[in-house]
């Protein structure tokens, strides 16, 4: 028989490793780890371990998305966080334009959120049938974040979705199907966008400093 305590420790270790890899844990991306972090006991144990290495469990999406942040900030941590924040800001335009395209092409009233499914073939058909959407996709796919050089809609959209999976914004549960699921990292992105909108008069460094205080990085 397996040792229940050993199973708990193994599960706890896996959660810690995921957080330290920079993953965003939500019900969609990793339900087992998400449930563990929703448990006060497990989260307390994970927090206790992370605190020993100057890390903490941070939240987004009204407490339903977990990620790893710094507990205290020294000069080195500030440099790392400023660099991370700059990367986020540089990726915002292509990501926001992609979200707008998906919302408009799908005819949805609200932007994509965690757990929502995107059927690539259906989306591709709507884009191919609408010149304005094709133009938008070409522009988006050619951003450095995606790096497409193809003039074909099929190649462009598949590269964009592949990259979004790599970045953790989408999951593809079944490689045999062109169905993608949005993760909680999108909810984190929306919080960053709202934050930047509220602090648009600040420099990137000042925004990063304030974002830290809100557990956004």
PDB file of C-alpha atoms in Angstrom, residues 22 33 36 39 48 53 59 62-63 69-70 77 88 105 116 125 129 134 142 154-155 157 188 190 196 201 213 215:
ATOM      1  CA  UNK A  22       6.894  30.244 -13.525  1.00  0.00           C
ATOM      2  CA  UNK A  33      -2.403  21.540  -8.181  1.00  0.00           C
ATOM      3  CA  UNK A  36      -4.170  21.667  -3.570  1.00  0.00           C
ATOM      4  CA  UNK A  39      -6.688  23.902   0.453  1.00  0.00           C
ATOM      5  CA  UNK A  48       6.207  27.957   4.230  1.00  0.00           C
ATOM      6  CA  UNK A  53      13.829  30.915  -0.596  1.00  0.00           C
ATOM      7  CA  UNK A  59      -2.900  35.245  -6.808  1.00  0.00           C
ATOM      8  CA  UNK A  62     -10.056  36.805  -7.857  1.00  0.00           C
ATOM      9  CA  UNK A  63      -7.940  34.207  -6.118  1.00  0.00           C
ATOM     10  CA  UNK A  69       6.208  35.996  -6.544  1.00  0.00           C
ATOM     11  CA  UNK A  70       9.016  37.406  -4.430  1.00  0.00           C
ATOM     12  CA  UNK A  77      14.985  41.012  -7.238  1.00  0.00           C
ATOM     13  CA  UNK A  88       5.021  41.755 -20.319  1.00  0.00           C
ATOM     14  CA  UNK A 105     -14.448  36.850 -35.299  1.00  0.00           C
ATOM     15  CA  UNK A 116     -13.415  28.921 -22.760  1.00  0.00           C
ATOM     16  CA  UNK A 125     -13.012  29.895 -41.626  1.00  0.00           C
ATOM     17  CA  UNK A 129     -14.189  34.842 -45.154  1.00  0.00           C
ATOM     18  CA  UNK A 134      -7.381  38.396 -42.577  1.00  0.00           C
ATOM     19  CA  UNK A 142       4.093  39.190 -37.972  1.00  0.00           C
ATOM     20  CA  UNK A 154      -3.565  28.626 -42.277  1.00  0.00           C
ATOM     21  CA  UNK A 155       0.141  28.927 -41.470  1.00  0.00           C
ATOM     22  CA  UNK A 157      -3.086  31.139 -37.322  1.00  0.00           C
ATOM     23  CA  UNK A 188      -3.690  37.540 -14.987  1.00  0.00           C
ATOM     24  CA  UNK A 190      -6.363  41.327 -17.861  1.00  0.00           C
ATOM     25  CA  UNK A 196      -1.218  49.658 -16.590  1.00  0.00           C
ATOM     26  CA  UNK A 201       1.368  58.209 -16.119  1.00  0.00           C
ATOM     27  CA  UNK A 213       2.854  45.627  -4.177  1.00  0.00           C
ATOM     28  CA  UNK A 215       1.233  40.840  -6.429  1.00  0.00           C
TER      29      UNK A 215
END
